């Protein structure tokens, strides 16, 4: 299968061309209007004249080679076209026709036949049930809907699992002056998948950023592979993944199963792969356009230059939302700005140069130049936008924007230009940008700030990925322990963790009152008693825990109470009482699509109430665990809030990463492994309870 040949044909046949079809009319008009240099052959079983040109009755009648067949025939006739084309050596097809897998059982059967035939004969097929593609970089546009002018050539590759939205996305990109290298509507992905197109775009020199609209991720393993390729290549992926679900990925017994929803795992997986997830089509295009313009951004410290006090306040609020810093300007910057900004202005970050810009047209540019020299700034956000209406004499406007463009180009740090609100870039605005070199303008403060935050986070993720040493090869294949089935309650689960050298609170299994007292004497009072029974998950739900037992009589009484509460008792676990510290949940649960997923958060009995967790798809290292811990709303508890002893975060991260790695070593038979709580007291990190569920 050659995706490169699919997107770069030298000759095209429109099979099923007819004057009665708007699809046929639009596809030919697109090819003619946007500069396709090769021949376009029209095929209609009746021959004659179609779209003002002679038509062939079949592919066989075409007297020269065809590189791409664009198929618009009825559903039942598609396979026949493929058979004829394969005999003629045509390897690439776009199937516009619908009525396949999306239409029910019979359609799915027909699609299966097409897929099998394609694999057997080495055919590359885009679709069925897709509009085709627009290779703007090469001027090749076999696309079934009208392409609104102008078709802007640029560096964003767009891949959509939606035919209906493709034209809207293209129109919005053009409205914001974002050029595309390739836009493709995937259809049913019977042969060519989203991941195949991403692979192509990674190697495409015309593409800097990849924008995805995803209804589903059909093959997570393959998606992970190509996403890592793009990250290594320095090409960001921006994705709008729809279909968020409230349904949890339920896992037997574990608290973690109630915390890890399907979309939560997808979110964690995309974040770990360096994929920027956005929530709207507008953010998809605006963020992709910004990254195509700036590339990686060097840090979170943003200097803001605006002509508006109100906008400055909005920007400050949104910067906090995005985790961006607005540090004070350096003293030398303040001194320089004080000479530039009117006396009624205030020199601070964000900087409002005031409405005096309407009198002094150089004010904004001179202030920008001063801020670019600030040593404590990683990047600058400039609030500006191209003009909308051409004046009688455009020369002064062009000169002003050319001067600003030169300042921006000369800046030692990236300058991101953002407009106040999301409006279209007019034809005159495009002209100004084209003729002066004025950079890309992110549309609106809301979308612009989101795009800057996303770009910074992607840049940090890529830097970590490049600095992280490659994972060592696994020395031993994962193995399922003997007798691994059902639910292993604490006495077996804790022993399993301890066998791997993970820190677990000491415990002894006592099968009668005397053994319980003897164990308590060895540990020293106070102690804890917990019921031990095969298959029992949450002991507290049945009153199966007794805390703070201070003597032999209390231990005997507690043993009798537990035995009465659970007739199937295998004994009780005796443990020394632990107090203080911060309780964490560490859970590893198997997602059916993405595999083992780590959830770490505040634990204990409140875990499902607080739901304060951070997720990562395995594998993870200690550095990534530290990042996850910092994302918790309750992370301040680990820092020693209200005078408590601060946690040794390196120790905590090391233990959590060790639990995750051990879970990964247990093989495909593991369904979930949970430590709740993991007690953190200073540098002491200890599992107080554990639960393992086997598939």
XYZ file of C-alpha atoms in Angstrom:
695
model
C 0.000 0.000 0.000
C 1.423 3.372 -1.041
C -0.203 6.380 0.581
C 2.344 8.637 -1.108
C 1.150 7.508 -4.548
C -2.480 7.960 -3.473
C -1.912 11.629 -2.633
C 0.358 12.390 -5.601
C -1.187 10.937 -8.788
C -0.129 12.123 -12.242
C -3.428 11.143 -13.878
C -6.953 10.685 -12.524
C -10.081 8.906 -13.727
C -13.495 10.022 -12.428
C -15.490 6.781 -12.542
C -19.236 7.393 -12.530
C -18.909 10.937 -13.839
C -22.301 12.406 -14.706
C -23.895 15.803 -15.195
C -26.621 14.729 -12.766
C -24.277 14.523 -9.757
C -23.130 17.519 -7.765
C -20.282 15.371 -6.452
C -19.072 14.732 -9.974
C -19.420 18.377 -10.994
C -17.555 19.611 -7.915
C -14.725 17.090 -8.160
C -13.918 17.985 -11.761
C -14.288 21.708 -11.077
C -11.865 21.430 -8.120
C -9.265 19.626 -10.206
C -9.509 22.194 -12.993
C -9.612 25.251 -10.710
C -6.665 24.409 -8.473
C -4.053 23.492 -10.988
C -3.930 19.705 -11.297
C -1.370 19.372 -14.123
C -2.216 15.870 -15.346
C -5.044 14.452 -17.448
C -8.480 13.885 -15.905
C -10.447 11.111 -17.643
C -14.226 10.885 -17.328
C -15.813 7.426 -17.177
C -19.533 6.860 -17.692
C -20.995 3.498 -18.838
C -23.020 5.307 -21.517
C -20.064 7.230 -22.889
C -21.061 10.410 -24.700
C -20.284 13.875 -23.396
C -20.067 14.562 -19.660
C -19.241 17.959 -18.178
C -18.608 19.199 -21.707
C -15.935 16.575 -22.456
C -15.986 13.111 -24.100
C -16.409 10.266 -21.620
C -15.067 6.697 -21.778
C -17.455 3.822 -21.163
C -14.972 2.010 -18.893
C -11.500 2.242 -17.418
C -10.342 -0.233 -20.050
C -11.084 2.266 -22.839
C -8.696 4.883 -21.430
C -5.662 4.749 -23.752
C -3.052 5.762 -21.181
C -2.089 4.797 -17.604
C -4.259 5.954 -14.705
C -2.711 6.567 -11.277
C -5.898 7.261 -9.283
C -9.503 6.204 -9.790
C -12.063 8.418 -8.060
C -15.098 6.126 -7.725
C -18.664 7.495 -7.634
C -20.656 4.470 -8.904
C -23.550 2.807 -7.007
C -22.604 0.701 -3.988
C -23.059 -2.681 -5.671
C -20.862 -1.648 -8.621
C -17.806 -0.555 -6.635
C -16.160 -3.971 -6.426
C -16.496 -4.385 -10.174
C -14.622 -1.120 -10.725
C -11.841 -2.318 -8.429
C -11.562 -5.604 -10.297
C -11.332 -3.857 -13.654
C -8.844 -1.317 -12.341
C -6.628 -3.937 -10.692
C -6.299 -5.785 -14.015
C -5.175 -2.520 -15.622
C -2.573 -1.876 -12.918
C -4.433 0.955 -11.161
C -3.353 0.767 -7.521
C -4.903 3.844 -5.878
C -8.612 4.620 -5.339
C -10.814 7.150 -3.621
C -14.296 5.709 -3.039
C -16.870 8.437 -2.586
C -19.778 5.963 -2.607
C -21.652 5.394 0.667
C -23.837 2.470 1.754
C -21.128 0.250 3.236
C -20.266 -0.455 6.869
C -22.117 2.624 8.071
C -25.384 1.345 6.499
C -25.899 -1.995 8.232
C -25.109 -5.684 7.882
C -25.298 -5.947 4.078
C -23.170 -2.824 3.654
C -20.616 -4.196 6.100
C -20.434 -7.408 4.061
C -19.763 -5.452 0.855
C -17.109 -3.378 2.608
C -15.442 -6.530 3.892
C -15.263 -7.838 0.312
C -13.662 -4.595 -0.843
C -11.085 -4.711 1.968
C -10.206 -8.316 1.268
C -9.837 -7.644 -2.466
C -7.640 -4.611 -1.763
C -5.321 -6.575 0.511
C -5.131 -9.469 -1.940
C -4.253 -7.174 -4.850
C -2.156 -4.558 -3.077
C -4.604 -1.694 -3.619
C -4.577 1.606 -1.706
C -8.139 2.769 -0.994
C -9.316 5.946 0.738
C -12.917 5.534 1.905
C -15.517 4.359 1.133
C -18.038 6.976 2.221
C -15.507 9.814 2.113
C -15.200 13.058 0.150
C -11.616 12.476 -0.961
C -8.695 14.773 -0.276
C -7.111 18.134 -1.017
C -3.367 18.045 -1.540
C -2.998 21.811 -1.510
C 0.784 21.675 -1.504
C 0.796 19.906 -4.877
C -2.411 21.361 -6.343
C -4.147 17.963 -6.466
C -7.789 18.222 -5.377
C -9.942 15.098 -6.003
C -12.520 16.298 -3.494
C -16.267 15.906 -3.879
C -17.528 19.189 -2.389
C -16.883 22.743 -3.606
C -13.641 24.236 -2.332
C -14.278 27.876 -1.383
C -11.651 30.276 -2.706
C -8.965 31.003 -1.972
C -7.326 27.608 -1.357
C -4.525 28.596 1.001
C -1.406 26.481 0.803
C 0.320 26.108 4.147
C 1.912 23.749 6.635
C -1.030 22.157 8.488
C -2.061 18.629 7.519
C -5.715 17.971 8.405
C -7.122 14.449 8.825
C -10.819 14.063 9.582
C -13.047 11.114 10.442
C -15.972 13.157 9.175
C -16.985 14.008 5.652
C -19.639 16.524 6.627
C -17.255 18.648 8.699
C -14.348 18.652 6.257
C -15.548 21.608 4.205
C -16.441 23.586 7.349
C -12.973 23.005 8.784
C -11.403 24.071 5.489
C -13.537 27.210 5.343
C -12.630 28.162 8.909
C -8.926 27.595 8.236
C -9.169 29.897 5.242
C -11.089 32.478 7.279
C -8.236 32.563 9.803
C -5.542 32.585 7.091
C -4.305 29.104 8.024
C -2.976 27.292 4.984
C -3.167 23.516 4.657
C -0.718 21.116 3.103
C -3.188 18.222 2.931
C -6.798 17.779 4.001
C -8.345 14.343 3.813
C -11.769 12.942 4.651
C -11.160 9.386 5.806
C -14.570 7.786 5.299
C -14.863 4.247 6.669
C -11.104 3.528 6.671
C -11.591 0.132 5.044
C -7.942 0.134 3.898
C -6.176 3.466 4.511
C -6.453 4.448 8.179
C -5.815 7.692 10.021
C -2.492 6.316 11.213
C -1.386 5.664 7.615
C -2.027 9.304 6.753
C -0.181 10.486 9.862
C 2.785 8.345 8.824
C 2.717 10.057 5.429
C 2.520 13.533 6.964
C 5.446 12.872 9.299
C 7.618 12.414 6.205
C 5.943 15.165 4.180
C 8.256 18.206 3.969
C 5.252 20.467 3.285
C 3.687 19.645 6.680
C 4.781 21.051 10.062
C 1.684 20.314 12.182
C -0.984 17.598 12.025
C -4.606 18.376 12.976
C -6.953 15.448 13.659
C -10.722 15.171 14.068
C -11.272 11.750 15.637
C -14.511 9.943 16.319
C -12.613 6.832 17.394
C -9.059 5.552 17.710
C -9.376 2.218 15.942
C -5.954 0.807 16.764
C -4.412 2.311 19.934
C -1.109 0.452 19.523
C -0.614 1.734 15.981
C -1.761 5.214 16.967
C 0.801 5.212 19.780
C 3.544 4.236 17.346
C 2.847 7.038 14.869
C 2.279 9.594 17.639
C 5.723 8.821 19.057
C 7.159 9.194 15.540
C 5.649 12.648 15.173
C 6.908 13.713 18.590
C 10.441 12.614 17.752
C 10.195 14.393 14.391
C 9.082 17.612 16.098
C 5.708 17.734 14.343
C 2.920 18.446 16.836
C -0.386 16.575 16.626
C -3.443 18.601 17.633
C -6.530 16.414 18.081
C -10.225 16.971 18.642
C -11.322 13.572 19.982
C -15.097 13.423 20.399
C -17.290 10.827 22.103
C -16.511 11.556 25.747
C -18.373 9.067 27.881
C -19.450 9.021 31.515
C -19.382 5.233 31.537
C -16.560 3.949 33.677
C -14.191 1.172 32.740
C -15.390 -1.057 35.578
C -12.844 -3.371 37.114
C -13.705 -6.019 39.681
C -13.480 -4.804 43.280
C -10.983 -1.980 42.785
C -11.771 1.638 43.685
C -9.700 2.548 40.640
C -12.322 1.127 38.297
C -14.821 3.735 39.444
C -12.285 6.510 38.873
C -10.982 5.581 35.441
C -13.523 6.352 32.720
C -13.005 5.559 29.063
C -12.379 9.178 28.105
C -10.106 9.699 31.110
C -7.818 6.981 29.774
C -7.861 8.429 26.262
C -6.976 11.815 27.732
C -4.062 10.314 29.665
C -2.892 8.327 26.653
C -2.922 11.346 24.344
C -1.145 13.500 26.915
C 1.535 10.860 27.404
C 2.067 10.626 23.655
C 2.452 14.387 23.330
C -0.838 14.794 21.446
C -2.490 18.169 22.130
C -6.167 17.554 22.837
C -8.584 20.412 22.182
C -12.327 20.755 22.712
C -13.521 22.606 19.608
C -12.970 22.853 15.876
C -11.903 26.464 16.361
C -9.186 25.461 18.824
C -8.121 22.648 16.491
C -7.293 25.011 13.642
C -6.100 27.994 15.687
C -3.726 25.871 17.788
C -2.395 24.053 14.727
C -1.885 27.371 12.958
C 0.015 28.822 15.902
C 2.360 25.847 16.169
C 2.985 25.879 12.416
C 4.017 29.516 12.812
C 6.123 29.329 15.985
C 7.332 25.760 16.376
C 8.342 24.784 19.939
C 8.067 27.505 22.581
C 10.925 27.858 25.079
C 9.049 28.269 28.365
C 6.015 29.390 30.370
C 7.107 32.959 31.198
C 5.019 35.216 28.992
C 5.402 38.939 28.464
C 2.176 40.571 27.290
C 1.971 43.751 25.215
C -1.518 45.150 24.544
C -3.261 48.432 23.823
C -6.088 47.567 26.245
C -6.415 47.438 30.018
C -9.522 45.273 29.857
C -7.804 42.813 27.556
C -4.854 42.694 29.961
C -7.152 41.536 32.748
C -8.728 38.850 30.566
C -5.278 37.662 29.548
C -4.123 37.495 33.169
C -7.110 35.325 34.083
C -6.629 32.989 31.118
C -2.888 32.738 31.722
C -3.601 31.358 35.184
C -6.059 28.863 33.681
C -3.402 27.660 31.236
C -0.599 27.448 33.790
C 1.326 30.293 32.145
C 3.414 32.743 34.156
C 3.300 36.537 33.770
C 6.451 37.554 35.674
C 7.266 41.182 36.537
C 9.441 42.936 33.983
C 13.109 43.351 34.815
C 14.117 46.789 36.202
C 15.915 47.735 32.987
C 12.785 46.856 30.988
C 10.618 48.955 33.300
C 12.982 51.895 32.915
C 12.952 51.628 29.135
C 9.173 51.286 28.981
C 8.716 54.291 31.252
C 10.311 56.387 28.509
C 7.906 54.948 25.909
C 4.512 54.530 27.593
C 2.470 57.718 28.232
C 2.652 59.067 31.777
C -0.957 58.041 32.462
C -0.085 54.403 31.714
C 1.234 51.806 34.166
C 4.323 49.772 33.327
C 3.665 46.198 34.371
C 3.124 42.739 32.886
C 0.588 42.524 31.183
C 1.509 45.874 29.624
C -1.276 48.230 28.511
C 0.332 50.869 26.298
C -3.050 52.675 26.368
C -5.258 54.020 23.624
C -2.517 56.488 22.732
C -1.698 54.016 19.953
C -4.356 55.829 17.904
C -2.185 58.959 18.011
C 1.291 57.424 18.015
C 1.232 54.541 15.546
C 4.765 53.507 16.583
C 3.916 53.128 20.292
C 2.922 49.450 20.269
C 5.933 48.440 18.200
C 8.434 50.340 20.341
C 6.981 48.855 23.517
C 7.189 45.389 21.968
C 10.839 45.946 21.110
C 11.587 46.871 24.726
C 9.859 43.789 26.120
C 11.637 41.439 23.697
C 14.908 42.324 25.426
C 13.668 41.363 28.900
C 15.893 38.531 30.248
C 13.090 36.960 32.310
C 10.672 36.386 29.426
C 10.433 33.188 27.359
C 7.895 34.432 24.816
C 5.714 37.410 24.110
C 2.013 37.678 23.423
C 1.240 40.728 21.295
C -2.398 41.786 21.059
C -2.845 42.941 17.501
C -4.477 41.887 14.244
C -4.393 42.606 10.520
C -6.529 45.495 9.289
C -9.951 44.575 7.942
C -10.885 47.398 5.553
C -8.496 48.835 2.951
C -7.981 52.590 3.339
C -7.879 54.897 0.307
C -4.089 54.831 0.472
C -2.854 51.450 1.811
C 0.830 52.412 1.669
C 1.095 53.803 5.251
C -0.713 50.761 6.636
C 1.578 48.401 4.766
C 4.607 50.315 6.017
C 3.424 50.183 9.638
C 2.806 46.429 9.514
C 6.102 45.837 7.718
C 7.925 47.639 10.538
C 6.109 45.512 13.125
C 6.919 42.362 11.182
C 10.599 43.306 11.201
C 10.558 43.841 14.970
C 8.860 40.489 15.478
C 11.331 38.714 13.197
C 14.260 40.318 15.041
C 12.987 39.353 18.499
C 15.280 37.011 20.454
C 12.194 35.221 21.826
C 9.083 34.044 19.959
C 6.299 36.588 19.523
C 2.768 35.198 19.307
C 0.235 37.616 17.853
C -3.361 37.268 19.089
C -6.463 39.225 18.074
C -9.046 40.518 20.534
C -11.919 38.409 19.216
C -12.474 35.622 16.727
C -13.284 37.248 13.395
C -12.400 36.393 9.808
C -9.191 37.690 8.295
C -10.377 39.721 5.322
C -8.861 39.731 1.858
C -7.113 43.011 2.681
C -5.805 41.504 5.917
C -4.403 38.551 3.976
C -2.779 40.947 1.556
C -1.117 42.830 4.415
C 0.224 39.605 5.910
C 1.380 38.327 2.538
C 3.153 41.525 1.437
C 4.693 42.558 4.767
C 5.576 39.187 6.282
C 3.350 39.900 9.276
C 3.024 36.603 11.181
C 0.087 34.322 11.866
C -2.562 35.833 14.151
C -4.355 33.496 16.564
C -8.059 34.292 16.545
C -9.398 35.756 19.802
C -7.972 35.987 23.321
C -9.819 32.857 24.495
C -8.597 30.615 21.682
C -5.215 32.330 21.490
C -4.408 31.788 25.161
C -5.521 28.174 24.908
C -3.266 27.715 21.892
C -0.272 29.272 23.669
C -0.810 27.060 26.724
C -1.143 23.971 24.537
C 1.981 24.855 22.578
C 3.986 25.338 25.778
C 2.806 22.003 27.196
C 3.644 20.213 23.943
C 7.092 21.798 23.923
C 7.738 20.585 27.481
C 6.514 17.081 26.659
C 8.785 16.868 23.635
C 11.784 18.147 25.610
C 11.200 15.459 28.261
C 10.796 12.771 25.610
C 14.053 13.746 23.912
C 15.978 13.862 27.200
C 14.607 10.575 28.540
C 16.926 7.612 27.980
C 15.443 4.750 25.960
C 13.717 2.095 28.027
C 15.957 -0.921 28.605
C 14.816 -4.167 27.013
C 12.722 -6.334 29.300
C 14.946 -9.009 30.750
C 12.191 -11.398 31.736
C 8.841 -11.891 30.076
C 5.872 -11.054 32.320
C 4.583 -14.073 34.147
C 1.316 -14.787 35.918
C 1.980 -16.031 39.461
C 0.750 -19.537 40.365
C -2.861 -19.557 41.520
C -3.535 -16.123 40.030
C -7.287 -16.008 39.620
C -10.200 -14.073 41.082
C -9.609 -11.480 43.781
C -6.554 -11.540 46.009
C -7.426 -9.732 49.222
C -4.892 -7.938 51.360
C -3.038 -10.843 52.951
C -2.098 -12.287 49.541
C -1.839 -8.998 47.644
C 0.448 -7.416 50.246
C 2.679 -10.475 50.280
C 2.955 -10.231 46.488
C 4.036 -6.591 46.718
C 6.502 -7.347 49.488
C 8.044 -10.128 47.407
C 8.975 -7.472 44.841
C 10.736 -5.357 47.471
C 7.973 -2.753 47.681
C 7.389 -1.180 51.122
C 4.425 -2.812 52.866
C 3.334 -2.412 56.478
C 4.334 -5.509 58.510
C 1.490 -7.934 59.133
C 0.786 -11.430 60.371
C -2.145 -13.702 59.590
C -3.694 -14.987 62.815
C -6.225 -17.846 62.707
C -7.430 -17.622 66.307
C -7.485 -15.238 69.257
C -4.255 -16.517 70.749
C -2.322 -16.042 67.513
C -3.768 -12.548 67.156
C -2.642 -11.558 70.661
C 0.809 -13.052 70.137
C 1.256 -11.104 66.891
C 0.097 -7.902 68.578
C 2.622 -8.404 71.384
C 5.415 -8.776 68.831
C 4.444 -5.593 66.983
C 3.674 -3.566 70.083
C 0.452 -1.709 70.765
C -1.620 -0.111 69.354
C -2.442 -2.520 66.523
C -5.022 -2.965 63.774
C -7.078 -6.088 63.027
C -8.539 -6.720 59.555
C -10.618 -9.623 58.311
C -8.895 -11.955 55.857
C -11.071 -13.891 53.422
C -10.654 -15.090 49.842
C -12.390 -12.844 47.310
C -13.175 -10.087 49.808
C -12.435 -6.671 48.383
C -13.455 -3.774 50.610
C -13.224 -4.803 54.265
C -14.606 -1.533 55.597
C -17.902 -2.110 53.769
C -18.727 -4.998 56.129
C -17.162 -3.485 59.237
C -14.128 -5.704 58.820
C -11.516 -3.402 60.376
C -10.725 -2.580 64.003
C -8.325 0.281 64.716
C -6.294 1.453 67.706
C -6.416 -1.737 69.781
C -4.380 -1.026 72.905
C -4.139 -4.368 74.702
C -4.712 -8.133 74.645
C -8.318 -7.896 75.845
C -9.203 -5.469 73.078
C -7.537 -7.720 70.491
C -9.512 -10.777 71.724
C -12.800 -8.872 71.677
C -12.094 -7.470 68.200
C -11.240 -10.945 66.893
C -14.569 -12.336 68.142
C -16.507 -9.452 66.606
C -14.833 -9.932 63.217
C -15.418 -13.668 63.294
C -19.112 -13.086 64.017
C -19.400 -10.554 61.183
C -17.878 -12.897 58.605
C -18.507 -16.622 59.166
C -16.215 -17.486 56.203
C -13.271 -15.825 57.945
C -9.839 -17.238 57.048
C -8.308 -15.368 59.975
C -7.363 -11.790 60.704
C -4.418 -9.668 59.702
C -2.625 -8.057 62.602
C -0.659 -4.901 61.826
C 0.977 -2.107 63.827
C -1.174 1.030 63.934
C 0.046 3.832 61.662
C -1.062 7.432 62.228
C -0.520 10.812 60.624
C 0.845 11.371 57.157
C -1.025 11.656 53.856
C -2.971 8.765 52.388
C -2.659 8.175 48.646
C -4.357 5.815 46.247
C -2.122 4.027 43.754
C -4.115 1.922 41.328
C -3.200 0.178 38.099
C -6.158 -0.934 36.002
C -6.263 -2.579 32.585
C -8.083 -0.536 29.968
C -9.411 -2.775 27.167
C -7.957 -0.497 24.476
C -4.854 1.146 25.954
C -3.685 -1.458 28.462
C -2.470 -0.848 31.997
C -3.245 2.625 33.313
C -1.960 4.207 36.526
C -4.214 6.303 38.749
C -2.560 8.162 41.620
C -4.407 10.496 43.957
C -5.650 11.192 47.436
C -6.690 7.897 48.987
C -8.287 6.343 52.009
C -12.042 6.053 52.468
C -12.690 9.346 50.618
C -11.131 8.325 47.318
C -14.386 7.961 45.370
C -15.859 11.082 46.945
C -12.923 13.396 46.269
C -12.011 11.799 42.919
C -8.737 13.719 42.969
C -6.581 11.562 40.725
C -4.100 11.904 37.881
C -3.864 9.221 35.206
C -0.991 7.886 33.126
C -0.856 5.025 30.656
C 2.050 2.711 31.480
C 4.982 2.641 31.369
C 5.892 5.610 33.556
C 9.062 6.665 35.333
C 9.513 8.483 38.637
C 9.794 11.878 36.918
C 6.422 11.416 35.248
C 4.898 10.307 38.563
C 6.148 13.525 40.182
C 4.444 15.494 37.423
C 1.244 13.536 38.014
C 1.365 14.252 41.758
C 1.729 17.973 41.047
C -1.551 17.880 39.082
C -3.629 16.842 42.112
C -5.877 19.448 43.675
C -4.635 18.202 47.042
C -0.949 18.304 46.112
C -0.362 20.945 48.799
C -0.924 18.229 51.434
C 2.285 16.566 50.271
C 4.179 19.837 50.654
C 3.492 20.091 54.379
C 0.313 22.150 54.528
C -0.599 23.663 57.918
C 2.729 22.775 59.478
C 2.611 19.051 58.679
C 5.808 17.252 57.760
C 6.446 17.634 54.021
C 6.626 14.453 51.994
C 9.808 13.290 50.307
C 8.382 13.525 46.802
C 11.313 11.684 45.249
C 10.684 8.765 47.601
C 6.950 8.824 46.896
C 7.462 8.965 43.134
C 9.977 6.137 43.311
C 7.577 3.859 45.186
C 4.635 4.669 42.907
C 6.757 4.080 39.808
C 7.899 0.807 41.365
C 4.307 -0.314 41.922
C 3.469 0.549 38.310
C 6.498 -1.316 36.990
C 5.685 -4.364 39.126
C 2.098 -4.348 37.829
C 3.487 -4.350 34.299
C 5.652 -7.358 35.132
C 2.674 -9.516 36.120
C 1.591 -10.251 32.561
C -1.686 -10.124 30.701
C -3.504 -11.928 33.500
C -3.576 -8.837 35.724
C -6.849 -6.932 35.730
C -6.023 -4.455 38.479
C -3.614 -3.828 41.331
C -4.490 -1.291 43.970
C -2.733 0.109 47.014
C -5.124 2.120 49.159
C -3.879 3.733 51.182
C -0.220 4.307 50.464
C 0.751 6.203 53.597
C 3.312 8.971 53.172
C 4.959 10.382 56.281
C 8.040 12.410 55.435
C 10.438 9.989 53.750
C 8.565 6.876 54.942
C 6.285 5.488 52.246
C 4.333 2.363 53.093
C 1.432 0.383 51.621
C -1.212 -0.143 54.312
C -3.663 -2.139 52.187
C -3.622 -3.801 48.786
C -5.944 -5.605 46.418
C -5.232 -7.567 43.228
C -7.811 -8.707 40.689
C -6.900 -11.288 38.059
C -8.600 -11.666 34.710
